[in-house]
Amino acid sequence: MELCIKHGATVIASDINPPQADFEATDKFKFVKVDVTSWESLHDAFVQAEKWFGRIDHVFANAGVSTTTDFLDGKLDDNGELAPPNMRTINVNFIGVLNTVHLAAHYIQKHSTHRAEGELGSIVVTASTSSFQNFSAGDYTITKHGVLGIIRGLEHQIEGKVRLNAVAPSWTATGMIPSDFIESLGVGVQTPEAVARSVALLFTDQQRHSEVIYSWDGKYQEVNKAKGGLL
């Protein structure tokens, strides 16, 4: 968000929580509260964005939560029967992303005549290193494999209409997991700005479609189309 604003973009941030206090509404930045697990809430956000600025060129589907500790824990309901799994992480990290892609593809194409000939709007989704490796956070890993599946499953369907790419960050300093805890595991932690640069690149480079940019400690590698495969 900050990087895009710095480079002159008009930005709408959508989240369940408002941004930091120093981000006040202007003619270049607005915030709309969104619950990504609700189709109606997501849809209303796109309608509001179109109302405010008349068009949507790029969408970053970045909402995410950490693993649910009681996923598939075998809890029983009040009748002593097996209760369904806790789907919070699945609903936020995968269903919410899939619905966002569906809405974004529609609204970006809706305003294609406002762009230069041959220029496409784009969608960037947040995958993870756990999109292509074993990781013990069960439901979180399932969702991030699913996000990679969105790239691979939809690339041909929307090719030539909207560009669809992903970022796959390694350990990054966010509100999801404290940085000091990550560092205690003996791994490096990159800043959010390192990931933001990947997103901005995917927004602006018209040659990029169906790519996944892996980032770790400020280093970058496209891994979906890379020679030799993901690893």
mmCIF file with all atom_site columns, C-alpha atoms in Angstrom:
data_model
loop_
_atom_site.group_PDB
_atom_site.id
_atom_site.type_symbol
_atom_site.label_atom_id
_atom_site.label_alt_id
_atom_site.label_comp_id
_atom_site.label_asym_id
_atom_site.label_entity_id
_atom_site.label_seq_id
_atom_site.pdbx_PDB_ins_code
_atom_site.Cartn_x
_atom_site.Cartn_y
_atom_site.Cartn_z
_atom_site.occupancy
_atom_site.B_iso_or_equiv
_atom_site.pdbx_formal_charge
_atom_site.auth_seq_id
_atom_site.auth_comp_id
_atom_site.auth_asym_id
_atom_site.auth_atom_id
_atom_site.pdbx_PDB_model_num
ATOM 1   C CA . MET A 1 1   ? 0.000   0.000   0.000   1.00 0.00 ? 1   MET A CA 1
ATOM 2   C CA . GLU A 1 2   ? 2.673   2.507   1.026   1.00 0.00 ? 2   GLU A CA 1
ATOM 3   C CA . LEU A 1 3   ? 4.887   1.632   -1.943  1.00 0.00 ? 3   LEU A CA 1
ATOM 4   C CA . CYS A 1 4   ? 2.034   2.041   -4.427  1.00 0.00 ? 4   CYS A CA 1
ATOM 5   C CA . ILE A 1 5   ? 1.038   5.400   -2.945  1.00 0.00 ? 5   ILE A CA 1
ATOM 6   C CA . LYS A 1 6   ? 4.676   6.509   -3.039  1.00 0.00 ? 6   LYS A CA 1
ATOM 7   C CA . HIS A 1 7   ? 4.732   5.845   -6.784  1.00 0.00 ? 7   HIS A CA 1
ATOM 8   C CA . GLY A 1 8   ? 1.549   7.793   -7.434  1.00 0.00 ? 8   GLY A CA 1
ATOM 9   C CA . ALA A 1 9   ? -1.116  5.113   -7.419  1.00 0.00 ? 9   ALA A CA 1
ATOM 10  C CA . THR A 1 10  ? -4.657  5.626   -6.202  1.00 0.00 ? 10  THR A CA 1
ATOM 11  C CA . VAL A 1 11  ? -5.196  2.991   -3.527  1.00 0.00 ? 11  VAL A CA 1
ATOM 12  C CA . ILE A 1 12  ? -8.161  1.453   -1.782  1.00 0.00 ? 12  ILE A CA 1
ATOM 13  C CA . ALA A 1 13  ? -7.307  -0.705  1.233   1.00 0.00 ? 13  ALA A CA 1
ATOM 14  C CA . SER A 1 14  ? -9.864  -3.299  2.288   1.00 0.00 ? 14  SER A CA 1
ATOM 15  C CA . ASP A 1 15  ? -9.582  -5.200  5.545   1.00 0.00 ? 15  ASP A CA 1
ATOM 16  C CA . ILE A 1 16  ? -11.495 -6.226  8.633   1.00 0.00 ? 16  ILE A CA 1
ATOM 17  C CA . ASN A 1 17  ? -9.392  -3.723  10.602  1.00 0.00 ? 17  ASN A CA 1
ATOM 18  C CA . PRO A 1 18  ? -8.704  -0.100  9.629   1.00 0.00 ? 18  PRO A CA 1
ATOM 19  C CA . PRO A 1 19  ? -5.163  0.960   8.643   1.00 0.00 ? 19  PRO A CA 1
ATOM 20  C CA . GLN A 1 20  ? -2.769  2.817   10.903  1.00 0.00 ? 20  GLN A CA 1
ATOM 21  C CA . ALA A 1 21  ? -3.881  6.235   12.106  1.00 0.00 ? 21  ALA A CA 1
ATOM 22  C CA . ASP A 1 22  ? -1.444  8.046   9.795   1.00 0.00 ? 22  ASP A CA 1
ATOM 23  C CA . PHE A 1 23  ? -3.385  6.807   6.749   1.00 0.00 ? 23  PHE A CA 1
ATOM 24  C CA . GLU A 1 24  ? -6.251  9.251   6.408   1.00 0.00 ? 24  GLU A CA 1
ATOM 25  C CA . ALA A 1 25  ? -8.767  9.291   3.566   1.00 0.00 ? 25  ALA A CA 1
ATOM 26  C CA . THR A 1 26  ? -7.725  11.497  0.630   1.00 0.00 ? 26  THR A CA 1
ATOM 27  C CA . ASP A 1 27  ? -8.502  11.703  -3.067  1.00 0.00 ? 27  ASP A CA 1
ATOM 28  C CA . LYS A 1 28  ? -5.686  9.134   -3.524  1.00 0.00 ? 28  LYS A CA 1
ATOM 29  C CA . PHE A 1 29  ? -6.363  6.773   -0.618  1.00 0.00 ? 29  PHE A CA 1
ATOM 30  C CA . LYS A 1 30  ? -9.514  5.344   0.902   1.00 0.00 ? 30  LYS A CA 1
ATOM 31  C CA . PHE A 1 31  ? -10.324 2.497   3.257   1.00 0.00 ? 31  PHE A CA 1
ATOM 32  C CA . VAL A 1 32  ? -13.363 0.240   3.186   1.00 0.00 ? 32  VAL A CA 1
ATOM 33  C CA . LYS A 1 33  ? -14.038 -2.374  5.852   1.00 0.00 ? 33  LYS A CA 1
ATOM 34  C CA . VAL A 1 34  ? -14.319 -5.858  4.382   1.00 0.00 ? 34  VAL A CA 1
ATOM 35  C CA . ASP A 1 35  ? -14.841 -9.352  5.723   1.00 0.00 ? 35  ASP A CA 1
ATOM 36  C CA . VAL A 1 36  ? -13.254 -11.551 3.056   1.00 0.00 ? 36  VAL A CA 1
ATOM 37  C CA . THR A 1 37  ? -15.219 -14.579 4.250   1.00 0.00 ? 37  THR A CA 1
ATOM 38  C CA . SER A 1 38  ? -18.415 -12.831 3.123   1.00 0.00 ? 38  SER A CA 1
ATOM 39  C CA . TRP A 1 39  ? -19.208 -12.644 -0.592  1.00 0.00 ? 39  TRP A CA 1
ATOM 40  C CA . GLU A 1 40  ? -21.566 -9.744  0.035   1.00 0.00 ? 40  GLU A CA 1
ATOM 41  C CA . SER A 1 41  ? -18.895 -7.783  1.894   1.00 0.00 ? 41  SER A CA 1
ATOM 42  C CA . LEU A 1 42  ? -16.311 -8.382  -0.846  1.00 0.00 ? 42  LEU A CA 1
ATOM 43  C CA . HIS A 1 43  ? -18.759 -7.501  -3.585  1.00 0.00 ? 43  HIS A CA 1
ATOM 44  C CA . ASP A 1 44  ? -19.732 -4.274  -1.850  1.00 0.00 ? 44  ASP A CA 1
ATOM 45  C CA . ALA A 1 45  ? -16.054 -3.282  -1.631  1.00 0.00 ? 45  ALA A CA 1
ATOM 46  C CA . PHE A 1 46  ? -15.638 -3.559  -5.401  1.00 0.00 ? 46  PHE A CA 1
ATOM 47  C CA . VAL A 1 47  ? -18.837 -1.616  -5.981  1.00 0.00 ? 47  VAL A CA 1
ATOM 48  C CA . GLN A 1 48  ? -17.579 1.100   -3.637  1.00 0.00 ? 48  GLN A CA 1
ATOM 49  C CA . ALA A 1 49  ? -14.179 1.229   -5.320  1.00 0.00 ? 49  ALA A CA 1
ATOM 50  C CA . GLU A 1 50  ? -15.785 1.641   -8.713  1.00 0.00 ? 50  GLU A CA 1
ATOM 51  C CA . LYS A 1 51  ? -18.059 4.367   -7.344  1.00 0.00 ? 51  LYS A CA 1
ATOM 52  C CA . TRP A 1 52  ? -15.133 6.292   -5.847  1.00 0.00 ? 52  TRP A CA 1
ATOM 53  C CA . PHE A 1 53  ? -12.632 6.096   -8.691  1.00 0.00 ? 53  PHE A CA 1
ATOM 54  C CA . GLY A 1 54  ? -14.532 4.868   -11.748 1.00 0.00 ? 54  GLY A CA 1
ATOM 55  C CA . ARG A 1 55  ? -12.256 1.936   -12.559 1.00 0.00 ? 55  ARG A CA 1
ATOM 56  C CA . ILE A 1 56  ? -10.138 -0.832  -11.075 1.00 0.00 ? 56  ILE A CA 1
ATOM 57  C CA . ASP A 1 57  ? -6.792  -1.697  -12.693 1.00 0.00 ? 57  ASP A CA 1
ATOM 58  C CA . HIS A 1 58  ? -5.000  -3.921  -10.179 1.00 0.00 ? 58  HIS A CA 1
ATOM 59  C CA . VAL A 1 59  ? -6.052  -6.041  -7.208  1.00 0.00 ? 59  VAL A CA 1
ATOM 60  C CA . PHE A 1 60  ? -3.842  -7.563  -4.517  1.00 0.00 ? 60  PHE A CA 1
ATOM 61  C CA . ALA A 1 61  ? -5.543  -10.445 -2.684  1.00 0.00 ? 61  ALA A CA 1
ATOM 62  C CA . ASN A 1 62  ? -3.436  -10.485 0.458   1.00 0.00 ? 62  ASN A CA 1
ATOM 63  C CA . ALA A 1 63  ? -5.818  -11.231 3.351   1.00 0.00 ? 63  ALA A CA 1
ATOM 64  C CA . GLY A 1 64  ? -4.600  -14.081 5.503   1.00 0.00 ? 64  GLY A CA 1
ATOM 65  C CA . VAL A 1 65  ? -4.605  -15.603 8.968   1.00 0.00 ? 65  VAL A CA 1
ATOM 66  C CA . SER A 1 66  ? -2.358  -18.148 10.642  1.00 0.00 ? 66  SER A CA 1
ATOM 67  C CA . THR A 1 67  ? -3.127  -21.802 11.229  1.00 0.00 ? 67  THR A CA 1
ATOM 68  C CA . THR A 1 68  ? -6.070  -22.875 13.366  1.00 0.00 ? 68  THR A CA 1
ATOM 69  C CA . THR A 1 69  ? -4.762  -24.984 16.228  1.00 0.00 ? 69  THR A CA 1
ATOM 70  C CA . ASP A 1 70  ? -7.991  -26.947 16.585  1.00 0.00 ? 70  ASP A CA 1
ATOM 71  C CA . PHE A 1 71  ? -8.289  -27.891 12.904  1.00 0.00 ? 71  PHE A CA 1
ATOM 72  C CA . LEU A 1 72  ? -9.213  -31.600 12.676  1.00 0.00 ? 72  LEU A CA 1
ATOM 73  C CA . ASP A 1 73  ? -8.831  -32.007 16.440  1.00 0.00 ? 73  ASP A CA 1
ATOM 74  C CA . GLY A 1 74  ? -11.677 -34.514 16.776  1.00 0.00 ? 74  GLY A CA 1
ATOM 75  C CA . LYS A 1 75  ? -13.856 -32.345 19.006  1.00 0.00 ? 75  LYS A CA 1
ATOM 76  C CA . LEU A 1 76  ? -17.355 -33.565 19.745  1.00 0.00 ? 76  LEU A CA 1
ATOM 77  C CA . ASP A 1 77  ? -20.469 -31.436 19.619  1.00 0.00 ? 77  ASP A CA 1
ATOM 78  C CA . ASP A 1 78  ? -23.086 -31.118 22.366  1.00 0.00 ? 78  ASP A CA 1
ATOM 79  C CA . ASN A 1 79  ? -24.667 -34.384 21.225  1.00 0.00 ? 79  ASN A CA 1
ATOM 80  C CA . GLY A 1 80  ? -21.411 -36.304 21.461  1.00 0.00 ? 80  GLY A CA 1
ATOM 81  C CA . GLU A 1 81  ? -21.025 -36.463 17.692  1.00 0.00 ? 81  GLU A CA 1
ATOM 82  C CA . LEU A 1 82  ? -17.931 -35.465 15.753  1.00 0.00 ? 82  LEU A CA 1
ATOM 83  C CA . ALA A 1 83  ? -17.991 -31.713 15.167  1.00 0.00 ? 83  ALA A CA 1
ATOM 84  C CA . PRO A 1 84  ? -17.021 -30.243 11.770  1.00 0.00 ? 84  PRO A CA 1
ATOM 85  C CA . PRO A 1 85  ? -13.503 -28.844 11.393  1.00 0.00 ? 85  PRO A CA 1
ATOM 86  C CA . ASN A 1 86  ? -12.766 -25.205 12.128  1.00 0.00 ? 86  ASN A CA 1
ATOM 87  C CA . MET A 1 87  ? -12.775 -23.644 8.642   1.00 0.00 ? 87  MET A CA 1
ATOM 88  C CA . ARG A 1 88  ? -11.678 -20.102 9.556   1.00 0.00 ? 88  ARG A CA 1
ATOM 89  C CA . THR A 1 89  ? -8.244  -20.326 7.939   1.00 0.00 ? 89  THR A CA 1
ATOM 90  C CA . ILE A 1 90  ? -9.641  -22.092 4.879   1.00 0.00 ? 90  ILE A CA 1
ATOM 91  C CA . ASN A 1 91  ? -12.341 -19.454 4.465   1.00 0.00 ? 91  ASN A CA 1
ATOM 92  C CA . VAL A 1 92  ? -9.982  -16.480 4.802   1.00 0.00 ? 92  VAL A CA 1
ATOM 93  C CA . ASN A 1 93  ? -6.859  -17.737 3.043   1.00 0.00 ? 93  ASN A CA 1
ATOM 94  C CA . PHE A 1 94  ? -8.427  -19.677 0.185   1.00 0.00 ? 94  PHE A CA 1
ATOM 95  C CA . ILE A 1 95  ? -12.162 -19.088 -0.312  1.00 0.00 ? 95  ILE A CA 1
ATOM 96  C CA . GLY A 1 96  ? -11.692 -15.363 0.276   1.00 0.00 ? 96  GLY A CA 1
ATOM 97  C CA . VAL A 1 97  ? -8.846  -15.235 -2.241  1.00 0.00 ? 97  VAL A CA 1
ATOM 98  C CA . LEU A 1 98  ? -10.802 -17.229 -4.830  1.00 0.00 ? 98  LEU A CA 1
ATOM 99  C CA . ASN A 1 99  ? -13.813 -14.938 -4.489  1.00 0.00 ? 99  ASN A CA 1
ATOM 100 C CA . THR A 1 100 ? -11.562 -11.877 -4.723  1.00 0.00 ? 100 THR A CA 1
ATOM 101 C CA . VAL A 1 101 ? -10.037 -13.197 -7.948  1.00 0.00 ? 101 VAL A CA 1
ATOM 102 C CA . HIS A 1 102 ? -13.523 -13.816 -9.349  1.00 0.00 ? 102 HIS A CA 1
ATOM 103 C CA . LEU A 1 103 ? -14.628 -10.261 -8.563  1.00 0.00 ? 103 LEU A CA 1
ATOM 104 C CA . ALA A 1 104 ? -11.352 -8.686  -9.637  1.00 0.00 ? 104 ALA A CA 1
ATOM 105 C CA . ALA A 1 105 ? -11.359 -10.391 -13.032 1.00 0.00 ? 105 ALA A CA 1
ATOM 106 C CA . HIS A 1 106 ? -14.865 -9.058  -13.695 1.00 0.00 ? 106 HIS A CA 1
ATOM 107 C CA . TYR A 1 107 ? -14.265 -5.478  -12.606 1.00 0.00 ? 107 TYR A CA 1
ATOM 108 C CA . ILE A 1 108 ? -10.838 -5.163  -14.223 1.00 0.00 ? 108 ILE A CA 1
ATOM 109 C CA . GLN A 1 109 ? -12.182 -6.350  -17.578 1.00 0.00 ? 109 GLN A CA 1
ATOM 110 C CA . LYS A 1 110 ? -15.223 -4.096  -17.215 1.00 0.00 ? 110 LYS A CA 1
ATOM 111 C CA . HIS A 1 111 ? -13.021 -1.032  -17.596 1.00 0.00 ? 111 HIS A CA 1
ATOM 112 C CA . SER A 1 112 ? -10.537 -2.339  -20.147 1.00 0.00 ? 112 SER A CA 1
ATOM 113 C CA . THR A 1 113 ? -11.386 0.409   -22.671 1.00 0.00 ? 113 THR A CA 1
ATOM 114 C CA . HIS A 1 114 ? -9.815  2.985   -20.343 1.00 0.00 ? 114 HIS A CA 1
ATOM 115 C CA . ARG A 1 115 ? -6.363  1.435   -20.777 1.00 0.00 ? 115 ARG A CA 1
ATOM 116 C CA . ALA A 1 116 ? -3.863  1.722   -23.581 1.00 0.00 ? 116 ALA A CA 1
ATOM 117 C CA . GLU A 1 117 ? -4.288  -0.762  -26.414 1.00 0.00 ? 117 GLU A CA 1
ATOM 118 C CA . GLY A 1 118 ? -2.917  -4.152  -25.394 1.00 0.00 ? 118 GLY A CA 1
ATOM 119 C CA . GLU A 1 119 ? -2.507  -3.164  -21.745 1.00 0.00 ? 119 GLU A CA 1
ATOM 120 C CA . LEU A 1 120 ? -4.064  -5.522  -19.218 1.00 0.00 ? 120 LEU A CA 1
ATOM 121 C CA . GLY A 1 121 ? -5.002  -5.027  -15.604 1.00 0.00 ? 121 GLY A CA 1
ATOM 122 C CA . SER A 1 122 ? -3.683  -7.554  -13.121 1.00 0.00 ? 122 SER A CA 1
ATOM 123 C CA . ILE A 1 123 ? -4.402  -9.610  -10.043 1.00 0.00 ? 123 ILE A CA 1
ATOM 124 C CA . VAL A 1 124 ? -1.719  -10.633 -7.558  1.00 0.00 ? 124 VAL A CA 1
ATOM 125 C CA . VAL A 1 125 ? -2.450  -13.241 -4.897  1.00 0.00 ? 125 VAL A CA 1
ATOM 126 C CA . THR A 1 126 ? -0.384  -14.124 -1.849  1.00 0.00 ? 126 THR A CA 1
ATOM 127 C CA . ALA A 1 127 ? 0.971   -17.646 -1.859  1.00 0.00 ? 127 ALA A CA 1
ATOM 128 C CA . SER A 1 128 ? 3.843   -18.770 0.386   1.00 0.00 ? 128 SER A CA 1
ATOM 129 C CA . THR A 1 129 ? 6.865   -21.016 0.521   1.00 0.00 ? 129 THR A CA 1
ATOM 130 C CA . SER A 1 130 ? 4.413   -23.483 2.068   1.00 0.00 ? 130 SER A CA 1
ATOM 131 C CA . SER A 1 131 ? 2.619   -23.507 -1.311  1.00 0.00 ? 131 SER A CA 1
ATOM 132 C CA . PHE A 1 132 ? 5.234   -25.955 -2.585  1.00 0.00 ? 132 PHE A CA 1
ATOM 133 C CA . GLN A 1 133 ? 6.719   -27.733 0.418   1.00 0.00 ? 133 GLN A CA 1
ATOM 134 C CA . ASN A 1 134 ? 5.719   -29.701 3.498   1.00 0.00 ? 134 ASN A CA 1
ATOM 135 C CA . PHE A 1 135 ? 4.797   -27.494 6.450   1.00 0.00 ? 135 PHE A CA 1
ATOM 136 C CA . SER A 1 136 ? 3.284   -28.605 9.744   1.00 0.00 ? 136 SER A CA 1
ATOM 137 C CA . ALA A 1 137 ? 0.623   -25.865 9.896   1.00 0.00 ? 137 ALA A CA 1
ATOM 138 C CA . GLY A 1 138 ? -2.056  -28.104 8.380   1.00 0.00 ? 138 GLY A CA 1
ATOM 139 C CA . ASP A 1 139 ? -4.911  -25.870 7.292   1.00 0.00 ? 139 ASP A CA 1
ATOM 140 C CA . TYR A 1 140 ? -2.587  -22.953 6.469   1.00 0.00 ? 140 TYR A CA 1
ATOM 141 C CA . THR A 1 141 ? -0.503  -25.173 4.187   1.00 0.00 ? 141 THR A CA 1
ATOM 142 C CA . ILE A 1 142 ? -3.642  -26.512 2.507   1.00 0.00 ? 142 ILE A CA 1
ATOM 143 C CA . THR A 1 143 ? -4.770  -22.968 1.693   1.00 0.00 ? 143 THR A CA 1
ATOM 144 C CA . LYS A 1 144 ? -1.417  -21.885 0.293   1.00 0.00 ? 144 LYS A CA 1
ATOM 145 C CA . HIS A 1 145 ? -1.247  -24.961 -1.936  1.00 0.00 ? 145 HIS A CA 1
ATOM 146 C CA . GLY A 1 146 ? -4.724  -23.903 -3.045  1.00 0.00 ? 146 GLY A CA 1
ATOM 147 C CA . VAL A 1 147 ? -3.550  -20.379 -3.902  1.00 0.00 ? 147 VAL A CA 1
ATOM 148 C CA . LEU A 1 148 ? -0.848  -21.869 -6.119  1.00 0.00 ? 148 LEU A CA 1
ATOM 149 C CA . GLY A 1 149 ? -3.625  -23.949 -7.668  1.00 0.00 ? 149 GLY A CA 1
ATOM 150 C CA . ILE A 1 150 ? -5.504  -20.745 -8.523  1.00 0.00 ? 150 ILE A CA 1
ATOM 151 C CA . ILE A 1 151 ? -2.538  -19.591 -10.590 1.00 0.00 ? 151 ILE A CA 1
ATOM 152 C CA . ARG A 1 152 ? -2.139  -22.914 -12.358 1.00 0.00 ? 152 ARG A CA 1
ATOM 153 C CA . GLY A 1 153 ? -5.837  -23.627 -12.749 1.00 0.00 ? 153 GLY A CA 1
ATOM 154 C CA . LEU A 1 154 ? -6.974  -20.251 -14.069 1.00 0.00 ? 154 LEU A CA 1
ATOM 155 C CA . GLU A 1 155 ? -3.997  -19.007 -16.110 1.00 0.00 ? 155 GLU A CA 1
ATOM 156 C CA . HIS A 1 156 ? -5.353  -20.218 -19.458 1.00 0.00 ? 156 HIS A CA 1
ATOM 157 C CA . GLN A 1 157 ? -8.949  -19.255 -18.708 1.00 0.00 ? 157 GLN A CA 1
ATOM 158 C CA . ILE A 1 158 ? -8.154  -15.571 -18.202 1.00 0.00 ? 158 ILE A CA 1
ATOM 159 C CA . GLU A 1 159 ? -5.049  -15.254 -20.397 1.00 0.00 ? 159 GLU A CA 1
ATOM 160 C CA . GLY A 1 160 ? -5.345  -12.215 -22.640 1.00 0.00 ? 160 GLY A CA 1
ATOM 161 C CA . LYS A 1 161 ? -8.057  -10.738 -20.403 1.00 0.00 ? 161 LYS A CA 1
ATOM 162 C CA . VAL A 1 162 ? -6.391  -10.168 -17.029 1.00 0.00 ? 162 VAL A CA 1
ATOM 163 C CA . ARG A 1 163 ? -2.877  -10.988 -15.868 1.00 0.00 ? 163 ARG A CA 1
ATOM 164 C CA . LEU A 1 164 ? -2.796  -13.299 -12.826 1.00 0.00 ? 164 LEU A CA 1
ATOM 165 C CA . ASN A 1 165 ? 0.364   -13.719 -10.733 1.00 0.00 ? 165 ASN A CA 1
ATOM 166 C CA . ALA A 1 166 ? 1.421   -14.561 -7.186  1.00 0.00 ? 166 ALA A CA 1
ATOM 167 C CA . VAL A 1 167 ? 4.028   -13.703 -4.604  1.00 0.00 ? 167 VAL A CA 1
ATOM 168 C CA . ALA A 1 168 ? 5.382   -16.476 -2.401  1.00 0.00 ? 168 ALA A CA 1
ATOM 169 C CA . PRO A 1 169 ? 7.209   -14.903 0.546   1.00 0.00 ? 169 PRO A CA 1
ATOM 170 C CA . SER A 1 170 ? 9.363   -16.766 3.009   1.00 0.00 ? 170 SER A CA 1
ATOM 171 C CA . TRP A 1 171 ? 9.333   -15.619 6.651   1.00 0.00 ? 171 TRP A CA 1
ATOM 172 C CA . THR A 1 172 ? 8.177   -11.995 6.667   1.00 0.00 ? 172 THR A CA 1
ATOM 173 C CA . ALA A 1 173 ? 7.604   -9.521  9.475   1.00 0.00 ? 173 ALA A CA 1
ATOM 174 C CA . THR A 1 174 ? 3.817   -9.176  9.667   1.00 0.00 ? 174 THR A CA 1
ATOM 175 C CA . GLY A 1 175 ? 1.242   -9.099  12.417  1.00 0.00 ? 175 GLY A CA 1
ATOM 176 C CA . MET A 1 176 ? 0.606   -12.808 11.928  1.00 0.00 ? 176 MET A CA 1
ATOM 177 C CA . ILE A 1 177 ? 3.682   -14.160 13.770  1.00 0.00 ? 177 ILE A CA 1
ATOM 178 C CA . PRO A 1 178 ? 6.022   -12.042 15.949  1.00 0.00 ? 178 PRO A CA 1
ATOM 179 C CA . SER A 1 179 ? 9.407   -11.472 14.325  1.00 0.00 ? 179 SER A CA 1
ATOM 180 C CA . ASP A 1 180 ? 11.313  -12.376 17.487  1.00 0.00 ? 180 ASP A CA 1
ATOM 181 C CA . PHE A 1 181 ? 9.623   -15.786 17.526  1.00 0.00 ? 181 PHE A CA 1
ATOM 182 C CA . ILE A 1 182 ? 10.615  -16.420 13.914  1.00 0.00 ? 182 ILE A CA 1
ATOM 183 C CA . GLU A 1 183 ? 14.183  -15.343 14.601  1.00 0.00 ? 183 GLU A CA 1
ATOM 184 C CA . SER A 1 184 ? 14.286  -17.713 17.588  1.00 0.00 ? 184 SER A CA 1
ATOM 185 C CA . LEU A 1 185 ? 13.842  -20.544 15.068  1.00 0.00 ? 185 LEU A CA 1
ATOM 186 C CA . GLY A 1 186 ? 17.141  -19.545 13.493  1.00 0.00 ? 186 GLY A CA 1
ATOM 187 C CA . VAL A 1 187 ? 15.724  -18.213 10.234  1.00 0.00 ? 187 VAL A CA 1
ATOM 188 C CA . GLY A 1 188 ? 15.942  -14.757 8.692   1.00 0.00 ? 188 GLY A CA 1
ATOM 189 C CA . VAL A 1 189 ? 12.967  -12.410 8.577   1.00 0.00 ? 189 VAL A CA 1
ATOM 190 C CA . GLN A 1 190 ? 12.437  -10.068 5.653   1.00 0.00 ? 190 GLN A CA 1
ATOM 191 C CA . THR A 1 191 ? 10.526  -6.793  5.765   1.00 0.00 ? 191 THR A CA 1
ATOM 192 C CA . PRO A 1 192 ? 7.066   -6.329  4.205   1.00 0.00 ? 192 PRO A CA 1
ATOM 193 C CA . GLU A 1 193 ? 8.673   -3.878  1.773   1.00 0.00 ? 193 GLU A CA 1
ATOM 194 C CA . ALA A 1 194 ? 10.637  -6.771  0.253   1.00 0.00 ? 194 ALA A CA 1
ATOM 195 C CA . VAL A 1 195 ? 7.377   -8.449  -0.694  1.00 0.00 ? 195 VAL A CA 1
ATOM 196 C CA . ALA A 1 196 ? 5.772   -5.175  -1.782  1.00 0.00 ? 196 ALA A CA 1
ATOM 197 C CA . ARG A 1 197 ? 8.445   -4.725  -4.448  1.00 0.00 ? 197 ARG A CA 1
ATOM 198 C CA . SER A 1 198 ? 7.439   -8.068  -5.980  1.00 0.00 ? 198 SER A CA 1
ATOM 199 C CA . VAL A 1 199 ? 3.786   -7.000  -6.015  1.00 0.00 ? 199 VAL A CA 1
ATOM 200 C CA . ALA A 1 200 ? 4.576   -3.661  -7.669  1.00 0.00 ? 200 ALA A CA 1
ATOM 201 C CA . LEU A 1 201 ? 6.655   -5.420  -10.315 1.00 0.00 ? 201 LEU A CA 1
ATOM 202 C CA . LEU A 1 202 ? 3.824   -7.838  -11.114 1.00 0.00 ? 202 LEU A CA 1
ATOM 203 C CA . PHE A 1 203 ? 1.362   -4.954  -11.324 1.00 0.00 ? 203 PHE A CA 1
ATOM 204 C CA . THR A 1 204 ? 3.432   -2.995  -13.810 1.00 0.00 ? 204 THR A CA 1
ATOM 205 C CA . ASP A 1 205 ? 5.246   -5.520  -16.005 1.00 0.00 ? 205 ASP A CA 1
ATOM 206 C CA . GLN A 1 206 ? 2.855   -6.380  -18.835 1.00 0.00 ? 206 GLN A CA 1
ATOM 207 C CA . GLN A 1 207 ? 4.918   -9.446  -19.780 1.00 0.00 ? 207 GLN A CA 1
ATOM 208 C CA . ARG A 1 208 ? 4.215   -11.242 -16.525 1.00 0.00 ? 208 ARG A CA 1
ATOM 209 C CA . HIS A 1 209 ? 1.350   -13.729 -16.337 1.00 0.00 ? 209 HIS A CA 1
ATOM 210 C CA . SER A 1 210 ? 1.060   -16.977 -14.370 1.00 0.00 ? 210 SER A CA 1
ATOM 211 C CA . GLU A 1 211 ? 4.266   -16.220 -12.484 1.00 0.00 ? 211 GLU A CA 1
ATOM 212 C CA . VAL A 1 212 ? 5.102   -16.871 -8.844  1.00 0.00 ? 212 VAL A CA 1
ATOM 213 C CA . ILE A 1 213 ? 7.836   -14.713 -7.329  1.00 0.00 ? 213 ILE A CA 1
ATOM 214 C CA . TYR A 1 214 ? 9.488   -16.306 -4.315  1.00 0.00 ? 214 TYR A CA 1
ATOM 215 C CA . SER A 1 215 ? 11.238  -13.884 -1.971  1.00 0.00 ? 215 SER A CA 1
ATOM 216 C CA . TRP A 1 216 ? 13.576  -14.569 0.905   1.00 0.00 ? 216 TRP A CA 1
ATOM 217 C CA . ASP A 1 217 ? 15.761  -12.079 2.725   1.00 0.00 ? 217 ASP A CA 1
ATOM 218 C CA . GLY A 1 218 ? 15.326  -9.511  -0.020  1.00 0.00 ? 218 GLY A CA 1
ATOM 219 C CA . LYS A 1 219 ? 16.276  -11.959 -2.786  1.00 0.00 ? 219 LYS A CA 1
ATOM 220 C CA . TYR A 1 220 ? 13.834  -12.862 -5.563  1.00 0.00 ? 220 TYR A CA 1
ATOM 221 C CA . GLN A 1 221 ? 13.256  -15.751 -7.951  1.00 0.00 ? 221 GLN A CA 1
ATOM 222 C CA . GLU A 1 222 ? 10.384  -16.588 -10.293 1.00 0.00 ? 222 GLU A CA 1
ATOM 223 C CA . VAL A 1 223 ? 9.649   -20.230 -9.548  1.00 0.00 ? 223 VAL A CA 1
ATOM 224 C CA . ASN A 1 224 ? 6.521   -21.262 -11.468 1.00 0.00 ? 224 ASN A CA 1
ATOM 225 C CA . LYS A 1 225 ? 8.060   -20.981 -14.924 1.00 0.00 ? 225 LYS A CA 1
ATOM 226 C CA . ALA A 1 226 ? 11.683  -21.325 -13.880 1.00 0.00 ? 226 ALA A CA 1
ATOM 227 C CA . LYS A 1 227 ? 13.822  -23.862 -15.679 1.00 0.00 ? 227 LYS A CA 1
ATOM 228 C CA . GLY A 1 228 ? 13.925  -27.024 -13.615 1.00 0.00 ? 228 GLY A CA 1
ATOM 229 C CA . GLY A 1 229 ? 10.624  -26.390 -11.860 1.00 0.00 ? 229 GLY A CA 1
ATOM 230 C CA . LEU A 1 230 ? 9.587   -24.911 -8.546  1.00 0.00 ? 230 LEU A CA 1
ATOM 231 C CA . LEU A 1 231 ? 12.552  -26.003 -6.451  1.00 0.00 ? 231 LEU A CA 1
#
